[in-house]
XYZ file of C-alpha atoms in Angstrom:
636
model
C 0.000 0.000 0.000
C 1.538 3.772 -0.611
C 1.759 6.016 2.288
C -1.341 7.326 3.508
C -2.487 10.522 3.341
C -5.109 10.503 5.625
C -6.307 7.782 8.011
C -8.911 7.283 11.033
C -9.025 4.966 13.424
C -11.231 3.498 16.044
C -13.499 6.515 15.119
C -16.550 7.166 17.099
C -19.094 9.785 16.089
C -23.212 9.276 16.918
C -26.050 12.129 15.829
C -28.698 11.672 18.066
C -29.270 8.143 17.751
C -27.788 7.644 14.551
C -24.349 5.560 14.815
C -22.303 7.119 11.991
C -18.968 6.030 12.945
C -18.837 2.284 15.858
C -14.720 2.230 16.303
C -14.625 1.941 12.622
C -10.828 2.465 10.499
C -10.321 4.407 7.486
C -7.367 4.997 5.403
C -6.915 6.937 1.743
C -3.472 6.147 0.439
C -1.902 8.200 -1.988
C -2.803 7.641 -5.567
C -6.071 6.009 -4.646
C -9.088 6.905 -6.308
C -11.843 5.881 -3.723
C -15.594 5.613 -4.394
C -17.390 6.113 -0.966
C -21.298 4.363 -0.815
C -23.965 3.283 1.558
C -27.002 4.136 2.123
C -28.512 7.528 1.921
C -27.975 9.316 5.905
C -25.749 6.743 6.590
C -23.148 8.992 7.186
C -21.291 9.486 3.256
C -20.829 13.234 3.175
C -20.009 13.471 7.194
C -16.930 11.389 6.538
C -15.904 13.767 3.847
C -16.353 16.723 6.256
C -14.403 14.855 9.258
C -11.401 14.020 6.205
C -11.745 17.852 5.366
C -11.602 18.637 8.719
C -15.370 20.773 8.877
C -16.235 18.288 11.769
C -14.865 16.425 14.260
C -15.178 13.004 16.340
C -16.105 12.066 19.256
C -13.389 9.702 19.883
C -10.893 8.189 17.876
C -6.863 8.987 15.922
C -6.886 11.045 12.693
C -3.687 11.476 10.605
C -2.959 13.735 8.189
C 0.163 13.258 6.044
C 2.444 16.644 6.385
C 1.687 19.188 3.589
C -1.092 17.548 2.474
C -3.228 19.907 0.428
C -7.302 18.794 1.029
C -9.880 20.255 -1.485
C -13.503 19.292 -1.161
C -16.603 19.770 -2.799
C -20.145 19.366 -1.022
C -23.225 17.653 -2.427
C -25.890 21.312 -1.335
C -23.692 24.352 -2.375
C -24.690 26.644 0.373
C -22.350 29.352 -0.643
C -23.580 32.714 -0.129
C -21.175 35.603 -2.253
C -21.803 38.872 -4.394
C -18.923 37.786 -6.292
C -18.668 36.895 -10.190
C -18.551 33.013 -10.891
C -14.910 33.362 -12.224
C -13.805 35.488 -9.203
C -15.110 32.388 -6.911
C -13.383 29.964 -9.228
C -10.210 31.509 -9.042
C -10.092 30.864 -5.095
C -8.796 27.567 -6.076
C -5.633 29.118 -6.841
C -4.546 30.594 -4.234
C -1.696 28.050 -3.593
C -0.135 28.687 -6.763
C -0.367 32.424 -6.886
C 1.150 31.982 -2.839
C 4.419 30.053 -4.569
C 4.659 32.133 -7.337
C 5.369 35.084 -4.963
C 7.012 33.066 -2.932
C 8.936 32.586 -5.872
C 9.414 36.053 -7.131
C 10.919 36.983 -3.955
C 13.928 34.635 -3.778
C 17.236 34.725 -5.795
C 16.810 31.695 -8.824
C 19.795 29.906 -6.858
C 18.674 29.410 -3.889
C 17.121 25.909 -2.421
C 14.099 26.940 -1.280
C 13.804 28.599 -4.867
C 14.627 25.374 -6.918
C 11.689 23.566 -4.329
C 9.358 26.002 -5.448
C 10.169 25.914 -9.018
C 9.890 22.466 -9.242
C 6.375 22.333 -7.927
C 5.356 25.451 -9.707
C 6.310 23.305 -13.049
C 4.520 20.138 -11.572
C 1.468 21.621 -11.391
C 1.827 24.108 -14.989
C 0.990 26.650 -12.485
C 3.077 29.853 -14.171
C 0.502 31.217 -15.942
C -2.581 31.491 -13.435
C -4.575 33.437 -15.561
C -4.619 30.508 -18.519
C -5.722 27.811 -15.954
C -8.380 29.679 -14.768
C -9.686 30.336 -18.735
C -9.083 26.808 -19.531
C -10.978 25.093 -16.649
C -14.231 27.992 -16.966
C -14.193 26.792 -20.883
C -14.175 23.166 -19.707
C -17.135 23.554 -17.362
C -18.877 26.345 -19.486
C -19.162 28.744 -16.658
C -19.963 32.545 -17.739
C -17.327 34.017 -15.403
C -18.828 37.462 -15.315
C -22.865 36.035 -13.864
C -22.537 36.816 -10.357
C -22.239 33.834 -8.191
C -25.736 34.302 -5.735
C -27.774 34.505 -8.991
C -26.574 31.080 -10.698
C -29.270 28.047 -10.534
C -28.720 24.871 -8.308
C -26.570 23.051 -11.106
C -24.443 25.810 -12.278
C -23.407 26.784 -8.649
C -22.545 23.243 -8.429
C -19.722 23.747 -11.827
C -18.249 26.633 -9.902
C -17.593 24.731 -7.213
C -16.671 21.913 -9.088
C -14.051 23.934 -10.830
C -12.962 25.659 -7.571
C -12.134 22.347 -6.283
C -10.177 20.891 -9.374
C -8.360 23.554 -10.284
C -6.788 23.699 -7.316
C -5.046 20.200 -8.121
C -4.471 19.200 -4.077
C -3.288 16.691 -2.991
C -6.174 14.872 -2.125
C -9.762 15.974 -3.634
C -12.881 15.193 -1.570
C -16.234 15.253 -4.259
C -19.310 14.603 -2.585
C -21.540 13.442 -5.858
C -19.690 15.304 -8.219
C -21.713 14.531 -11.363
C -25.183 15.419 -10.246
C -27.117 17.853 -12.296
C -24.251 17.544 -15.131
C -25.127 16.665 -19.073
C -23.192 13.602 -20.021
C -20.408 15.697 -22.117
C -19.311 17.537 -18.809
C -19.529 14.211 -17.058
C -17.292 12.637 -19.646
C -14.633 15.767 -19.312
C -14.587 15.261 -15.667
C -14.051 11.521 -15.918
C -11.069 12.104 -18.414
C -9.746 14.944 -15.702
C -9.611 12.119 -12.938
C -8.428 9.403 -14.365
C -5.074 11.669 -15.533
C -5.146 12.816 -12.195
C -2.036 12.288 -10.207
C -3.461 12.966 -6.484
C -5.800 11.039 -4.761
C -9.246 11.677 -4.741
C -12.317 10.268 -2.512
C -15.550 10.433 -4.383
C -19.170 10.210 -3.132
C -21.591 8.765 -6.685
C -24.598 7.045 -7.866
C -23.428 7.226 -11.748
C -21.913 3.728 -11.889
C -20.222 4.594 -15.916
C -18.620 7.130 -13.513
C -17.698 4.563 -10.587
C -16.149 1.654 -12.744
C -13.982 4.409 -14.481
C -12.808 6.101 -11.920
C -12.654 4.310 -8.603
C -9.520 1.404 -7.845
C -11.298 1.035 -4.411
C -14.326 1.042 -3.303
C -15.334 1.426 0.471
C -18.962 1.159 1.989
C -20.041 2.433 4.818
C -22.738 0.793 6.713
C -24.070 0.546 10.412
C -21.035 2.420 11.401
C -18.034 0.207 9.861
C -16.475 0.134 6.681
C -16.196 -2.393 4.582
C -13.462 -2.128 1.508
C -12.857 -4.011 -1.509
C -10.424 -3.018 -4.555
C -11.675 -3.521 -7.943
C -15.191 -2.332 -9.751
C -18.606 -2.134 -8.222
C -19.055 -5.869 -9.384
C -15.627 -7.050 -7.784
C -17.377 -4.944 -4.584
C -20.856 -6.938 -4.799
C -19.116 -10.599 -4.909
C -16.880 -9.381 -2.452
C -19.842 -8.059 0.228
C -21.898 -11.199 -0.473
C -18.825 -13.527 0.648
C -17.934 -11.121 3.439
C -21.700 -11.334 4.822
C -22.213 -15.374 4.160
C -18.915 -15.778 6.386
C -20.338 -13.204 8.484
C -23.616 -15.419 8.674
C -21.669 -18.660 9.352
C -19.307 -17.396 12.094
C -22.861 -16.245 13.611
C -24.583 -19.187 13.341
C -21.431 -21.261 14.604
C -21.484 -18.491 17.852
C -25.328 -19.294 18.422
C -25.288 -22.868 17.747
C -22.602 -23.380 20.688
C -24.424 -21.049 23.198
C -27.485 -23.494 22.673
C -25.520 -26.175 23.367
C -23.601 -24.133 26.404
C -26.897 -23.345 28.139
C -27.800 -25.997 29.938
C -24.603 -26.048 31.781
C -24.866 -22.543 32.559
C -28.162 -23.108 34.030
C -26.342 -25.503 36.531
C -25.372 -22.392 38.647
C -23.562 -24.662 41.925
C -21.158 -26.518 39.127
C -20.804 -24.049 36.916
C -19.326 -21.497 39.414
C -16.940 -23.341 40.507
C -13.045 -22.113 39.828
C -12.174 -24.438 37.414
C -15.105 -24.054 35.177
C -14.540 -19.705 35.413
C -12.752 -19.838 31.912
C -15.532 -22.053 30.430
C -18.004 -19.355 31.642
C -16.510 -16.685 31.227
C -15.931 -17.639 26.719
C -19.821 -18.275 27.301
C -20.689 -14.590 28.269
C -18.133 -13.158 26.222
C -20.004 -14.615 23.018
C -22.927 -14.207 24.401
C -22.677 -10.226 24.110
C -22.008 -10.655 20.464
C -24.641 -9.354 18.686
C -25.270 -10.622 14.915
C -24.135 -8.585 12.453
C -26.590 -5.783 11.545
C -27.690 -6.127 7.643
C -29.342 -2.980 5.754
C -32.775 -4.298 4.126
C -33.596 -3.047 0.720
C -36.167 -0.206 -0.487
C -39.397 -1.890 -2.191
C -40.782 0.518 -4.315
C -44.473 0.458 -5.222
C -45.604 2.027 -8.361
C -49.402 1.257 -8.970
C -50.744 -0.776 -11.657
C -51.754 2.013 -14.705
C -55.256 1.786 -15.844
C -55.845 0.321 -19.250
C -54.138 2.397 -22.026
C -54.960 2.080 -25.975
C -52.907 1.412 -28.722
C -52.318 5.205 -29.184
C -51.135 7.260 -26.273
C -49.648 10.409 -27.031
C -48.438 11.921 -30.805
C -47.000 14.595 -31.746
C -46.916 16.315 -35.289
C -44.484 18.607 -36.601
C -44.472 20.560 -33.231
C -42.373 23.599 -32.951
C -41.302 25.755 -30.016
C -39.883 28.845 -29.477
C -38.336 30.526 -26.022
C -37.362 34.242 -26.596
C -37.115 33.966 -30.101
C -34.441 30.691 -29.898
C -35.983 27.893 -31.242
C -35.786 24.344 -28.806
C -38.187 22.154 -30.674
C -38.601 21.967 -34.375
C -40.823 19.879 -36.554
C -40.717 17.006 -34.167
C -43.148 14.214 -35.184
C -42.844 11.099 -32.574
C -45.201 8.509 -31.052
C -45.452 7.257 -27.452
C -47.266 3.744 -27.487
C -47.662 1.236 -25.009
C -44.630 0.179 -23.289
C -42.239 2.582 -24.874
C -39.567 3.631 -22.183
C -37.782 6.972 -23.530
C -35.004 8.241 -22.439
C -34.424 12.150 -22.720
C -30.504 13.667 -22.921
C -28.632 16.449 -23.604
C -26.542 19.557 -22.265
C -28.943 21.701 -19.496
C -31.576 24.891 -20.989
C -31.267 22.924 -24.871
C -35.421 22.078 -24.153
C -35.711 18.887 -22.328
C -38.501 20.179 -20.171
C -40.157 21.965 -22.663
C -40.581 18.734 -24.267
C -42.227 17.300 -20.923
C -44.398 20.114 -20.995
C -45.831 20.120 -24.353
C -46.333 16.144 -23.827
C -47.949 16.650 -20.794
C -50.170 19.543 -22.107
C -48.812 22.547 -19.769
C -47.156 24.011 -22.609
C -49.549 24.686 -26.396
C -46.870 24.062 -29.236
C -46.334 27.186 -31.667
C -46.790 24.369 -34.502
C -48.174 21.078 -35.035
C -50.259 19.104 -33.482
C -50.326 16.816 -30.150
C -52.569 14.400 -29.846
C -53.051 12.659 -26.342
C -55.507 9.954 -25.678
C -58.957 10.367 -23.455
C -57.776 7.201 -20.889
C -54.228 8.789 -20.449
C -53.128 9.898 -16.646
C -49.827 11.752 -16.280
C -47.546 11.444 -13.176
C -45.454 13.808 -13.359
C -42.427 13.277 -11.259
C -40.563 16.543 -11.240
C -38.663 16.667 -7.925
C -37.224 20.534 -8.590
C -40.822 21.887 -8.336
C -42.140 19.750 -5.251
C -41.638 21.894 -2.014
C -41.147 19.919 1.243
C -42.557 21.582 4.052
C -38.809 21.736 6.638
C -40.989 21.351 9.512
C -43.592 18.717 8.628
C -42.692 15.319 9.536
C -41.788 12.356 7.266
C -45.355 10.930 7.860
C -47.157 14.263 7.756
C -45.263 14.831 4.159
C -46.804 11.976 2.521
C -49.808 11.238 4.013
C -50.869 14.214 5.897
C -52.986 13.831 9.026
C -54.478 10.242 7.132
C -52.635 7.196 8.661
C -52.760 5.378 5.258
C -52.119 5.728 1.995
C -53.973 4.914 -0.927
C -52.266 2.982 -3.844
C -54.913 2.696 -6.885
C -57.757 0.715 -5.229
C -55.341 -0.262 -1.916
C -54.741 0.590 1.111
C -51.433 0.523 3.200
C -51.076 2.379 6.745
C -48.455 5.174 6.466
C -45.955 2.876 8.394
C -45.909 0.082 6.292
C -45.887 2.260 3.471
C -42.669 4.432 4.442
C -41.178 1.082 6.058
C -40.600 -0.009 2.483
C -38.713 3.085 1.578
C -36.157 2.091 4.350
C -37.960 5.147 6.774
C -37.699 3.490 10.595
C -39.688 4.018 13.484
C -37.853 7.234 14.736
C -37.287 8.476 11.582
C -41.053 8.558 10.518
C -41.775 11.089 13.684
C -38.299 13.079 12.173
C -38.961 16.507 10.845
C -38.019 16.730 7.008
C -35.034 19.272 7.768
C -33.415 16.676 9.926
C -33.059 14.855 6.560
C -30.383 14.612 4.733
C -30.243 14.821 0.847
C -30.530 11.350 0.221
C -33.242 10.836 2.918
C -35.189 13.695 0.627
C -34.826 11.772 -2.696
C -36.680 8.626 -1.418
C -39.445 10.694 0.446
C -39.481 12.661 -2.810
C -40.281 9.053 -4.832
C -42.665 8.041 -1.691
C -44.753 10.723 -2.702
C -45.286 10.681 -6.209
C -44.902 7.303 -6.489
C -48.459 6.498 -4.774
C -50.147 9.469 -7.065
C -49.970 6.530 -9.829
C -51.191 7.570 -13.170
C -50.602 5.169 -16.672
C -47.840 7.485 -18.486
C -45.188 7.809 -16.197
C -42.494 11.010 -16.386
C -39.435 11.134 -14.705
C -37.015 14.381 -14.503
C -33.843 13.570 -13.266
C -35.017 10.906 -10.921
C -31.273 9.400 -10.255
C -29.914 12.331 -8.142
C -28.786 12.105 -4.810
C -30.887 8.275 -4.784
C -27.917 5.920 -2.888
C -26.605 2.317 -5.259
C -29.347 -0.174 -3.709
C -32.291 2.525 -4.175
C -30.983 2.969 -8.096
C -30.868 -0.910 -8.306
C -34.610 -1.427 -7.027
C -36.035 1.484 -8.516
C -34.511 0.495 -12.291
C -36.152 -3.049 -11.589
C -39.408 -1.134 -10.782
C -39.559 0.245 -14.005
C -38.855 -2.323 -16.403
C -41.730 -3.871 -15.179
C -43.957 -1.426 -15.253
C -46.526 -1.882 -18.420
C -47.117 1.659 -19.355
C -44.974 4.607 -21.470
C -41.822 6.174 -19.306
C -40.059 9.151 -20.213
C -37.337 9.942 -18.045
C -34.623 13.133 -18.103
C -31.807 11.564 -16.644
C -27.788 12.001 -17.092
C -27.261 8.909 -15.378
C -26.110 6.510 -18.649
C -26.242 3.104 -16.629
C -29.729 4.036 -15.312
C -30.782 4.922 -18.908
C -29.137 2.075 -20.280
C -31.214 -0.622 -17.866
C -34.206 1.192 -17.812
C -34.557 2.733 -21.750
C -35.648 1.354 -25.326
C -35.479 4.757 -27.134
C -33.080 7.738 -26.251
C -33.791 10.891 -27.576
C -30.637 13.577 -27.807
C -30.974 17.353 -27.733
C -28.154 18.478 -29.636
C -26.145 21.446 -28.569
C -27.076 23.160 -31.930
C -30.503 22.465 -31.911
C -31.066 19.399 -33.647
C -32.538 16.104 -32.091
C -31.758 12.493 -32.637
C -34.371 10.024 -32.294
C -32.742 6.154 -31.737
C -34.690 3.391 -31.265
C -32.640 0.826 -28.994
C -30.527 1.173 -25.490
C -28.181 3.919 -24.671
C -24.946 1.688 -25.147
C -27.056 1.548 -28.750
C -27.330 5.227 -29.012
C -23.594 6.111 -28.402
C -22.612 3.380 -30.872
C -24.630 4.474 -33.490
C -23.782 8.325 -32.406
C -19.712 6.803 -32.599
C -20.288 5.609 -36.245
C -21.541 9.043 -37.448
C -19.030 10.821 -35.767
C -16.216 8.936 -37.341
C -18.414 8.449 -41.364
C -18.555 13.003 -40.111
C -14.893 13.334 -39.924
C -14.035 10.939 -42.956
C -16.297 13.134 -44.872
C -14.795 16.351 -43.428
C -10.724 14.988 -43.225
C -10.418 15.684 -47.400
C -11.710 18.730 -47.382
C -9.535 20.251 -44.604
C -6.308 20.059 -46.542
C -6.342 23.467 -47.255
C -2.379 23.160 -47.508
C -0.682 20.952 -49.565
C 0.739 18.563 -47.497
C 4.710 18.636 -46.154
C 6.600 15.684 -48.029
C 6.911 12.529 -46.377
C 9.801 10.997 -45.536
C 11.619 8.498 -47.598
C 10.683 4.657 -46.572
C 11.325 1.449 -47.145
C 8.382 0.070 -49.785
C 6.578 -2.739 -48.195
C 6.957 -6.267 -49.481
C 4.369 -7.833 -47.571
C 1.570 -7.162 -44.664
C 2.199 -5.812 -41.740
C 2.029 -7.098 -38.598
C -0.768 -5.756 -37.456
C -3.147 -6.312 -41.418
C -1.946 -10.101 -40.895
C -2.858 -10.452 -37.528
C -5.993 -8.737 -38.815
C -6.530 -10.850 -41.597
C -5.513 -14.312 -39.070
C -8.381 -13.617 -37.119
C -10.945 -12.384 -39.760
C -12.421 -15.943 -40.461
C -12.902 -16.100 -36.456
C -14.773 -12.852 -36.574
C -16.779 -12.979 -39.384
C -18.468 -16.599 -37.377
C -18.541 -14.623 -34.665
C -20.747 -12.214 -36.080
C -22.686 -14.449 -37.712
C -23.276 -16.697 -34.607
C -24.723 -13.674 -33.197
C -26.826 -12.503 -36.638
C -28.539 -15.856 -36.481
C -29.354 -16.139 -32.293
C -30.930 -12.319 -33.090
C -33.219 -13.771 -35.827
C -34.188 -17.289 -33.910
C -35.257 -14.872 -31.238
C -36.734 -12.384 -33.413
C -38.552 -14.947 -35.313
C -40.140 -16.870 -32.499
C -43.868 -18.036 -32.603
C -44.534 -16.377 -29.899
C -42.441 -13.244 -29.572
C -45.482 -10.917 -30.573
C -47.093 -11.938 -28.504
C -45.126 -11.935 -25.131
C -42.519 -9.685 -26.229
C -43.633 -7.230 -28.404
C -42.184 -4.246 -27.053
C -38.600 -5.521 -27.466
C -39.135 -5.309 -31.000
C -37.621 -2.014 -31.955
C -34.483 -2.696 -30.012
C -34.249 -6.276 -31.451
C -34.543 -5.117 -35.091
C -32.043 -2.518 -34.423
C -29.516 -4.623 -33.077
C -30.058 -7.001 -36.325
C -29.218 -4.269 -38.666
C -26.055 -3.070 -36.603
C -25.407 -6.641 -36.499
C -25.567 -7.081 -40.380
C -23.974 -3.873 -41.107
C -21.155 -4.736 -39.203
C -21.071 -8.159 -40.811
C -20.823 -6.509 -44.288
C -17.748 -4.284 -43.027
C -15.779 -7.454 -41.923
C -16.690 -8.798 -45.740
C -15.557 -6.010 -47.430
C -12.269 -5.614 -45.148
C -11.502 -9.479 -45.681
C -11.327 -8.985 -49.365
C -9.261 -6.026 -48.864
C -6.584 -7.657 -46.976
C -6.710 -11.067 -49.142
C -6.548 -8.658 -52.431
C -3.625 -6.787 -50.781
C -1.575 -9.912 -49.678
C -2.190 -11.002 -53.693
C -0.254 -8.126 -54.992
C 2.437 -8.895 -52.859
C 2.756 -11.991 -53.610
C 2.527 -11.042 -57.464
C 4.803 -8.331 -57.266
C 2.333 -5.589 -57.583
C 3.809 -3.664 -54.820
C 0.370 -1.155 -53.996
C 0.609 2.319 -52.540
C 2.378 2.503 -49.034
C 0.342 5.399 -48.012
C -2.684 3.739 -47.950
């Protein structure tokens, strides 16, 4: 292990009667990238504030490797400042401009000179004023909006790039991606991964997690439990660490059954030479089992019966100050269609969502939405929880149950299942924390049911387990789902169509999965800069140097061509399970909604199939004129 940078042990910390910390250890080692779960309250973003050094404690050792630099980033930017967004972003660099004055203000010769020089040039740090431009392009933050007048996810990419630009030596990022379009999620990924310090990451964007994190470390019940590897490696890991768990306990219990009957025998059992015997008895007897976190079970009502047409819309337009969002859009909605909505923030998602759900009249075109349709609109932005209503009062009122299409289910039961315990039902909602919000935000518009479902951005601040049960929820449930999400896993369980806002305006409309989408979105990038490489030689280009003229393949074409027979089965093999599926008796009929993404995959499939044809015969036609003499072109 390298040298650790900051480490806890036997830490003790309780709020109220919350255990956040039971004598649990914690390292971060230099180097490490460290993903940081558990459930939601369960004490994520207080660790990050004890490692930053905001809180404190109650017991325990914390060390703190010397000179470590510690930047951290909080989930709720409560930041209150009448300064301009670049001004705040440029208090990340108040290190470097400290060392280069530092700098300015010694002779070049000296020691202390050559120490700061050298981490001046580590960190590229001579030229303040170009980091600071760079990293407010990278984040597209207008530096000149004040600061106090930004929205929720804006403040959240100042703070961002406060934190990262001031390259520390360890960076604390309390769900660093939430509220971010997938391109900025994508730049930040790329950021970390070249990183050279260590970082220790709070996320529920598991693309995110598998890139990022080496280790990952749950906390739960007040220990930690760590595992190295990717949130799969993590899951095998936990279930053997609990079934060992499990056994050890039911070893422990199975010899205090057999050790109670001699206990009982008080006389005998006291005496000297039996002490030992008793004393192993009461020692294991004060183990408790280990405690194990259940799992939230989400209820979404059963829709009422929907028809064969849902909601159309034709050739709608929209305008917002003149700047057009929606143009001549003409898409369908039917049964069992789960759409996924992306793209960078203010491009028109919601607008969208709007005109769907009728709140907003389109400029042009028509939409047409069935008589039997119900919206449930989940927009959790625009639902205000009352700070000092309780968690019961908040769904259910004064009512002590809760109705669930023709059901009933006391308000106990009902919050039980979103992982709310006794004492935390009688809580008041500002005693919450953000996670703790997010499910009572999906406890109460989950039980307003409906039969067209709408999701905006449902994924934030919702903990691993709560993702996990809540993407399960929806791919069984029978009616049309749109959700707004940056989350690509989420999307990517829970989607059959993605629809992209495009920066300038356009919109891309893909039948299939998101890992579907950004394949098909790779293939016309790379066909748009094939088109556009020709036509960028505005220079004649410098001569090439003189080479050798090939004889035969290279390397790499014959390894190519070795293992094109292999491939082209391969493809094949796959070609012809698509179409035994596809063509099933009874796939209509059981599995009808699948049939979009199945057909799409077949023609990717096919198309790809045709490629590997057509390169074949290029490398066997190529390895001909070798043979033969005809020495082709080199700079092909």
């Amino acid at each position: 292990m390298s040298e650790p940078l900051w480490s806890g042990e036997n830490m003790n910390l309780a709020i109220g009667r919350q255990i956040i910390f039971d004598d649990a250890d914690m390292y971060i080692a230099s180097g490490e990238r460290v993903a940081l779960i558990g459930r939601n309250g369960g004490g994520k973003s207080t660790l990050l504030k004890v490692v930053a050094g905001l809180e404190k404690v109650s017991s325990g050792n914390i060390s703190v490797a010397r000179d470590c630099r510690i930047a951290y980033m909080p989930q709720d930017p409560v930041f209150e400042s009448d300064k301009k967004a670049g001004d705040v972003v440029a208090e990340g660099l108040a290190f470097f401009e400290e060392l280069l004055n530092r700098y300015n203000k010694l002779s070049p010769t000296s020691g202390l000179a050559l120490d700061l020089e050298h981490k001046i040039n580590l960190h590229q740090a001579w030229n303040c004023e170009n980091k600071l431009e760079s990293m407010i392009g990278k984040l597209d933050i207008d530096p000149e909006k004040p600061f106090i007048r930004l929205s929720g996810g804006e403040m959240r990419r100042v703070l961002l790039a406060r934190t990262l630009i001031a390259e520390p030596d360890l960076l604390l990022l309390d769900e660093p991606t939430n509220h971010l379009d997938v391109g900025t999620v994508t730049w930040i990924e790329n950021f970390l991964a070249a990183y050279r310090g260590a970082c220790l990451f709070v996320t529920h964007d598991r693309y995110f997690l598998d890139r990022i994190a080496n280790r990952i470390v749950e906390l739960n019940n007040g220990k930690f439990f760590s595992c190295t590897g990717s949130y799969a490696d993590f899951l095998e890991a936990k279930e053997a660490h609990e079934y060992a768990e499990d056994a050890e306990a039911e070893k422990r219990e199975k010899f205090l059954r057999l050790e109670i009957d001699w206990v009982r025998r008080s006389p005998k059992a006291r005496l000297r030479r039996n002490l030992g015997r008793l004393r192993r008895f009461e020692e294991l007897s004060a183990i408790e089992r280990p405690k194990r976190t259940g799992n939230v079970e989400l209820i979404i009502p059963a829709p009422s019966r929907l028809g064969n047409k849902v909601v159309e819309l034709e050739n709608v337009s929209f305008k917002y100050n003149s700047r057009e969002l929606i143009k001549d859009l003409t898409c369908e909605f039917p049964q069992g269609t789960k759409t996924g909505i992306i793209g960078p923030n203010g491009v028109g998602k919601t607008t969208l969502l709007k005109l769907i759900t009728g709140a907003l009249e389109p400029e042009k075109g028509k939409i047409h939405i069935a008589d039997t349709v119900e919206f449930n609109y989940i927009d959790q932005t625009r639902i205000t929880l009352d700070p000092e209503k309780t968690v019961a009062e908040a769904v259910a009122g004064d009512a002590d149950t809760v109705n669930l299409g023709t059901d009933k289910i006391s308000i106990w039961g009902y919050l039980k299942r979103f992982l709310f315990e006794d004492e935390r039902i009688n809580t008041k909602v500002k005693y919450l924390s953000g996670g703790e919000k997010a499910r009572l935000l999906l406890a109460i518009v989950l039980k307003q049911g409906g039969n067209f479902l709408i999701l905006d951005e449902p994924t934030n601040d919702l903990d691993l387990p709560t993702l996990r049960v809540l993407e399960e929820a929806l791919c069984h449930y029978e009616a049309p789902v749109i959700v707004v999400s940056h989350d690509r896993y989420f999307l990517n369980r829970v989607c059959n169509r993605i629809i992209s806002f495009d920066p300038g305006g356009g919109m891309t409309i893909q039948e299939g999965d998101y890992d579907y989408f950004a394949f098909k979105q790779a293939q016309k990038e790379a066909r748009r800069n094939e088109a556009a490489a020709p036509a960028g030689k505005t220079q004649p280009p410098a001569a090439a140097p003189v080479r050798k003229q090939q004889q035969k393949l290279s390397y790499k074409e014959q390894k190519e061509l070795d293992g094109m027979e292999e491939a082209v089965m391969e493809k094949e093999e796959l070609i012809s399970s698509l179409e035994a599926e596809f063509t099933a008796p009874d796939f209509y009929t059981t599995r009808a909604k699948e049939a979009p993404v199945f057909q799409a995959k077949l023609d990717a499939a096919r198309a790809e199939l045709e490629k590997l044809y057509a390169r074949w015969e290029e490398l066997e036609q190529l390895k001909s004129s070798f043979e033969k003499g005809l020495v082709p072109d080199t700079d092909r």
